[in-house]
Short mmCIF file of C-alpha atoms in Angstrom, two decimals:
data_model
loop_
_atom_site.label_atom_id
_atom_site.label_comp_id
_atom_site.label_asym_id
_atom_site.label_seq_id
_atom_site.Cartn_x
_atom_site.Cartn_y
_atom_site.Cartn_z
CA MET A 1 54.84 -3.06 113.68
CA SER A 2 52.76 0.70 115.11
CA VAL A 3 52.08 3.49 112.91
CA LEU A 4 52.33 7.22 113.09
CA TYR A 5 49.40 9.45 113.56
CA SER A 6 48.76 10.46 110.05
CA VAL A 7 45.66 12.60 108.53
CA TYR A 8 44.13 12.00 105.07
CA THR A 9 42.62 14.86 103.27
CA PRO A 10 41.10 13.44 99.89
CA ALA A 11 41.00 15.79 97.00
CA GLU A 12 37.67 18.40 96.92
CA THR A 13 36.51 16.57 93.72
CA ASP A 14 36.15 13.47 91.71
CA LEU A 15 37.85 15.00 88.84
CA ASN A 16 40.87 14.94 90.55
CA GLN A 17 41.44 11.29 91.04
CA ASP A 18 44.30 10.72 88.67
CA ARG A 19 46.70 13.48 90.42
CA PRO A 20 49.59 12.10 93.16
CA VAL A 21 49.13 12.17 96.88
CA LEU A 22 51.16 15.04 98.70
CA VAL A 23 52.53 13.50 101.59
CA PHE A 24 54.09 15.80 103.98
CA LEU A 25 56.44 15.11 106.51
CA HIS A 26 57.26 18.07 109.00
CA GLY A 27 60.25 19.71 111.14
CA LEU A 28 61.41 19.72 114.52
CA LEU A 29 58.98 20.58 117.00
CA GLY A 30 55.92 20.33 114.56
CA SER A 31 53.16 18.32 113.57
CA CYS A 32 50.36 17.67 111.05
CA ASP A 33 48.95 21.05 112.01
CA ASP A 34 51.70 23.22 110.33
CA TRP A 35 51.19 21.90 106.82
CA SER A 36 46.86 23.56 107.23
CA LYS A 37 47.86 27.05 105.75
CA THR A 38 50.06 25.43 102.78
CA LEU A 39 46.77 22.91 102.57
CA THR A 40 44.04 25.75 101.56
CA HIS A 41 45.71 26.05 98.37
CA LEU A 42 45.77 22.40 97.59
CA ARG A 43 42.25 21.37 97.59
CA ASP A 44 42.27 19.43 93.95
CA PHE A 45 44.78 17.46 95.50
CA PRO A 46 44.97 14.52 97.75
CA CYS A 47 47.29 15.04 101.28
CA LEU A 48 48.54 13.18 103.72
CA THR A 49 50.21 14.37 106.25
CA ILE A 50 52.07 12.86 109.27
CA ASP A 51 53.27 13.61 112.80
CA LEU A 52 56.87 12.47 113.17
CA CYS A 53 57.78 10.08 116.07
CA GLY A 54 58.20 12.21 119.28
CA HIS A 55 55.86 15.01 118.02
CA GLY A 56 51.77 15.75 117.94
CA HIS A 57 49.91 12.81 118.44
CA SER A 58 53.01 10.40 117.65
CA SER A 59 54.64 11.55 121.13
CA GLU A 60 54.64 8.24 122.50
CA GLN A 61 56.57 6.68 119.66
CA ARG A 62 60.48 7.07 119.20
CA CYS A 63 62.84 5.87 116.64
CA THR A 64 66.24 4.73 117.32
CA ASP A 65 68.22 6.36 113.65
CA PHE A 66 67.37 7.43 110.44
CA ASP A 67 66.56 3.26 109.29
CA ASP A 68 64.02 3.15 111.82
CA GLY A 69 62.70 6.45 111.33
CA CYS A 70 62.39 6.09 107.50
CA ALA A 71 60.84 2.96 108.11
CA GLN A 72 57.84 3.74 110.31
CA ILE A 73 57.42 6.47 108.03
CA ALA A 74 57.10 3.99 104.91
CA ARG A 75 54.98 1.66 107.39
CA THR A 76 52.16 4.66 108.16
CA ILE A 77 52.74 5.52 104.26
CA ALA A 78 51.57 2.47 103.23
CA SER A 79 48.73 1.58 106.02
CA ARG A 80 46.44 4.51 104.23
CA LEU A 81 47.49 4.30 100.31
CA ALA A 82 47.15 1.50 97.83
CA PRO A 83 50.83 0.07 96.84
CA ALA A 84 50.68 1.65 93.62
CA GLN A 85 49.64 4.85 94.10
CA PRO A 86 51.49 7.77 93.01
CA LEU A 87 52.51 10.23 95.61
CA VAL A 88 55.17 13.08 96.08
CA LEU A 89 57.09 12.96 99.09
CA ILE A 90 57.38 16.74 100.94
CA GLY A 91 59.84 17.30 103.44
CA TYR A 92 60.66 20.51 105.70
CA SER A 93 63.75 20.60 107.38
CA LEU A 94 64.28 17.64 110.03
CA GLY A 95 61.38 15.78 107.56
CA GLY A 96 63.06 16.55 104.76
CA ARG A 97 66.24 15.10 105.48
CA LEU A 98 64.51 12.03 106.48
CA ALA A 99 63.02 11.87 103.10
CA MET A 100 66.25 12.30 101.74
CA TYR A 101 67.76 9.57 104.08
CA GLY A 102 64.85 7.46 102.61
CA ALA A 103 65.41 7.98 99.12
CA VAL A 104 69.20 7.43 99.24
CA HIS A 105 68.52 4.21 101.57
CA GLY A 106 65.71 2.56 100.01
CA ALA A 107 63.27 3.27 102.30
CA TRP A 108 60.52 4.27 100.02
CA SER A 109 61.20 1.39 97.54
CA ALA A 110 57.28 -0.14 98.44
CA LEU A 111 56.15 3.28 97.81
CA ASN A 112 55.26 4.53 94.54
CA VAL A 113 57.26 7.76 94.74
CA THR A 114 57.76 10.07 91.98
CA THR A 115 59.20 13.57 93.32
CA LEU A 116 60.87 13.96 96.16
CA VAL A 117 60.12 18.07 97.39
CA ILE A 118 62.74 19.18 100.00
CA GLU A 119 62.28 22.84 101.52
CA GLY A 120 65.32 23.72 103.74
CA GLY A 121 66.82 20.34 104.31
CA ASN A 122 70.60 19.48 105.31
CA PHE A 123 72.21 17.35 102.59
CA GLY A 124 75.19 16.55 105.33
CA LEU A 125 78.48 17.26 106.71
CA HIS A 126 81.53 16.52 105.18
CA ASP A 127 84.19 16.68 107.63
CA GLU A 128 84.29 14.79 110.75
CA SER A 129 85.07 17.67 113.24
CA ALA A 130 81.86 19.22 111.49
CA ARG A 131 80.21 16.46 112.80
CA GLN A 132 81.83 16.00 116.37
CA ALA A 133 80.94 20.18 116.64
CA ARG A 134 77.68 19.14 115.32
CA TRP A 135 76.81 16.83 117.62
CA GLN A 136 78.06 18.64 120.82
CA GLN A 137 75.60 20.72 119.82
CA ASP A 138 72.50 18.90 119.46
CA GLN A 139 73.40 17.14 122.83
CA ALA A 140 73.39 20.61 124.41
CA TRP A 141 70.44 21.41 123.04
CA ALA A 142 68.56 17.96 123.90
CA ASN A 143 69.64 18.14 127.00
CA ARG A 144 67.83 21.83 127.60
CA PHE A 145 64.79 20.18 126.07
CA ALA A 146 64.67 17.02 128.71
CA SER A 147 65.70 19.00 131.71
CA GLU A 148 64.25 22.85 131.45
CA PRO A 149 60.92 24.02 130.80
CA ILE A 150 60.31 23.81 126.93
CA ALA A 151 58.86 27.33 127.19
CA ASP A 152 62.52 28.50 127.97
CA VAL A 153 64.41 26.29 125.78
CA LEU A 154 61.77 27.60 122.94
CA ILE A 155 62.99 31.60 123.64
CA SER A 156 66.57 30.63 123.05
CA TRP A 157 65.93 27.96 119.81
CA TYR A 158 64.49 31.05 117.68
CA GLN A 159 66.79 33.28 118.25
CA GLN A 160 69.45 30.90 116.55
CA PRO A 161 70.91 32.66 113.01
CA VAL A 162 68.52 30.03 110.87
CA PHE A 163 65.19 32.01 112.16
CA SER A 164 66.46 35.55 112.13
CA SER A 165 63.88 36.52 109.14
CA LEU A 166 60.99 35.84 112.04
CA ASN A 167 59.66 39.06 113.40
CA ASP A 168 58.63 38.92 117.13
CA GLU A 169 55.07 38.05 116.78
CA GLN A 170 55.89 35.24 114.74
CA ARG A 171 58.86 34.21 117.43
CA GLN A 172 56.12 34.06 120.12
CA ASP A 173 53.79 32.50 118.08
CA LEU A 174 56.47 29.69 117.45
CA ILE A 175 56.71 29.58 121.26
CA THR A 176 53.40 29.42 122.27
CA ARG A 177 52.38 26.32 119.63
CA ARG A 178 55.72 24.98 119.96
CA SER A 179 55.03 24.79 123.87
CA ASP A 180 52.61 21.81 123.86
CA ASN A 181 55.57 19.45 122.74
CA LEU A 182 56.82 17.19 125.51
CA GLY A 183 61.05 18.49 126.01
CA ALA A 184 61.59 14.56 126.46
CA ASP A 185 60.31 13.23 122.96
CA ILE A 186 61.88 16.30 121.36
CA ALA A 187 65.54 15.59 123.27
CA ALA A 188 65.31 11.88 121.98
CA MET A 189 64.55 12.55 118.12
CA MET A 190 66.98 15.08 118.20
CA ARG A 191 69.57 12.66 119.40
CA ALA A 192 68.12 9.87 117.16
CA THR A 193 68.27 12.16 113.88
CA SER A 194 71.09 14.17 114.39
CA LEU A 195 73.00 16.20 111.76
CA ALA A 196 76.30 14.67 113.04
CA LEU A 197 74.92 11.17 112.48
CA GLN A 198 73.48 11.60 109.13
CA PRO A 199 75.60 10.83 106.05
CA ASP A 200 76.46 13.58 103.00
CA LEU A 201 73.26 12.20 100.86
CA LEU A 202 73.47 14.91 98.17
CA PRO A 203 76.01 12.40 95.67
CA ALA A 204 73.75 9.74 96.11
CA LEU A 205 70.77 12.25 95.52
CA LYS A 206 71.77 13.34 92.22
CA THR A 207 71.83 9.92 90.95
CA GLN A 208 68.27 9.13 92.43
CA PRO A 209 66.17 8.21 88.94
CA ILE A 210 63.46 10.25 90.44
CA PRO A 211 62.67 13.70 90.21
CA ILE A 212 64.15 16.12 93.03
CA GLN A 213 63.18 19.37 93.89
CA TYR A 214 64.35 21.89 96.34
CA ILE A 215 62.50 24.91 98.05
CA CYS A 216 64.04 27.65 100.17
CA GLY A 217 63.31 30.98 100.93
CA GLU A 218 64.99 34.44 99.78
CA ARG A 219 66.28 35.35 103.59
CA ASP A 220 67.47 31.52 104.42
CA GLN A 221 70.91 32.69 103.82
CA LYS A 222 72.40 29.42 104.76
CA PHE A 223 69.83 26.78 102.88
CA ARG A 224 69.83 29.12 99.64
CA GLN A 225 73.69 29.15 99.30
CA LEU A 226 73.25 25.20 100.21
CA ALA A 227 70.46 24.63 97.45
CA GLU A 228 72.06 26.98 94.56
CA SER A 229 75.48 24.85 95.17
CA SER A 230 73.63 21.73 95.23
CA GLY A 231 73.00 21.68 91.38
CA LEU A 232 69.91 20.29 92.18
CA PRO A 233 66.48 22.10 90.93
CA THR A 234 65.45 25.12 93.05
CA GLN A 235 63.34 27.44 93.51
CA ILE A 236 63.38 30.41 95.87
CA VAL A 237 60.48 31.82 97.29
CA LEU A 238 60.84 36.18 97.68
CA GLN A 239 60.23 37.80 101.32
CA ALA A 240 60.51 34.16 102.94
CA GLY A 241 62.83 32.97 105.69
CA HIS A 242 63.65 28.87 106.94
CA ASN A 243 59.90 28.22 106.76
CA VAL A 244 58.46 29.19 103.49
CA HIS A 245 55.52 26.68 103.80
CA GLN A 246 54.31 28.94 107.02
CA GLU A 247 55.36 32.48 105.63
CA ARG A 248 54.46 32.43 102.40
CA PRO A 249 51.65 28.65 102.50
CA GLU A 250 50.32 29.99 98.77
CA ALA A 251 53.58 31.12 97.35
CA PHE A 252 55.05 27.03 98.51
CA ALA A 253 51.97 25.87 97.77
CA GLN A 254 52.69 27.25 93.58
CA CYS A 255 56.12 26.01 94.04
CA LEU A 256 54.75 22.43 94.33
CA ARG A 257 52.93 22.06 91.67
CA THR A 258 55.76 23.40 88.75
CA PRO A 259 57.16 19.65 89.12
CA LEU A 260 54.11 18.00 89.28
CA ALA A 261 52.87 20.36 85.94
CA GLN A 262 56.17 19.18 84.58
CA GLN A 263 55.18 15.67 84.76
CA ARG A 264 51.99 15.50 82.56
#
């Protein structure tokens, strides 16, 4: 069975051998490179970044649904780390949803996950009408990604309310970087992992034996409300929107250190 593209970065000194590996899962349209700014502030930790199906160097790989996507992530981690190696699983947006789904459905059972960190990940929709509306919305986006020049679609994509905290320069930078994606690959991943197909994970998350930490930006009104009403431990990062690790990488790195320090 194939594994996803990944990059392992060891800790800078041998003094940190007892530290867990930080494993990063990016969001839709992203890649391993999305975490580069954050990793500069975490050089005392070993880190593993993964390109999800349809993204980056894993662009030719497909997943059929959440279970398949999580299985590919688990195989990739197992191929790079020893079975007993403690790890912290960190997911942003789509990566966060996959991390949560995998935790609830046992996808990480063969891994030594000590902490789950979710950045701007949606727990799931509560009712069927909301799921149907979201499915129609995701299908419309997927159809555009599959059939139109990706740069044109991204101009519309980054006008969505969740990205309202971005200024024009930040928005254009994202459009430029994300234009390397292949629209058909993004469309396939959207259809396989649509929020409409995801169960409401929050009740089961609250019963998980591992610590869960939620991170979101002060200006991300939608996900801040979700986080604060969830009952999960939450860190709000000031002067940041939906993508905290891009907008304030040093602050995001510090947020990761907080739950790790509590485990010692």
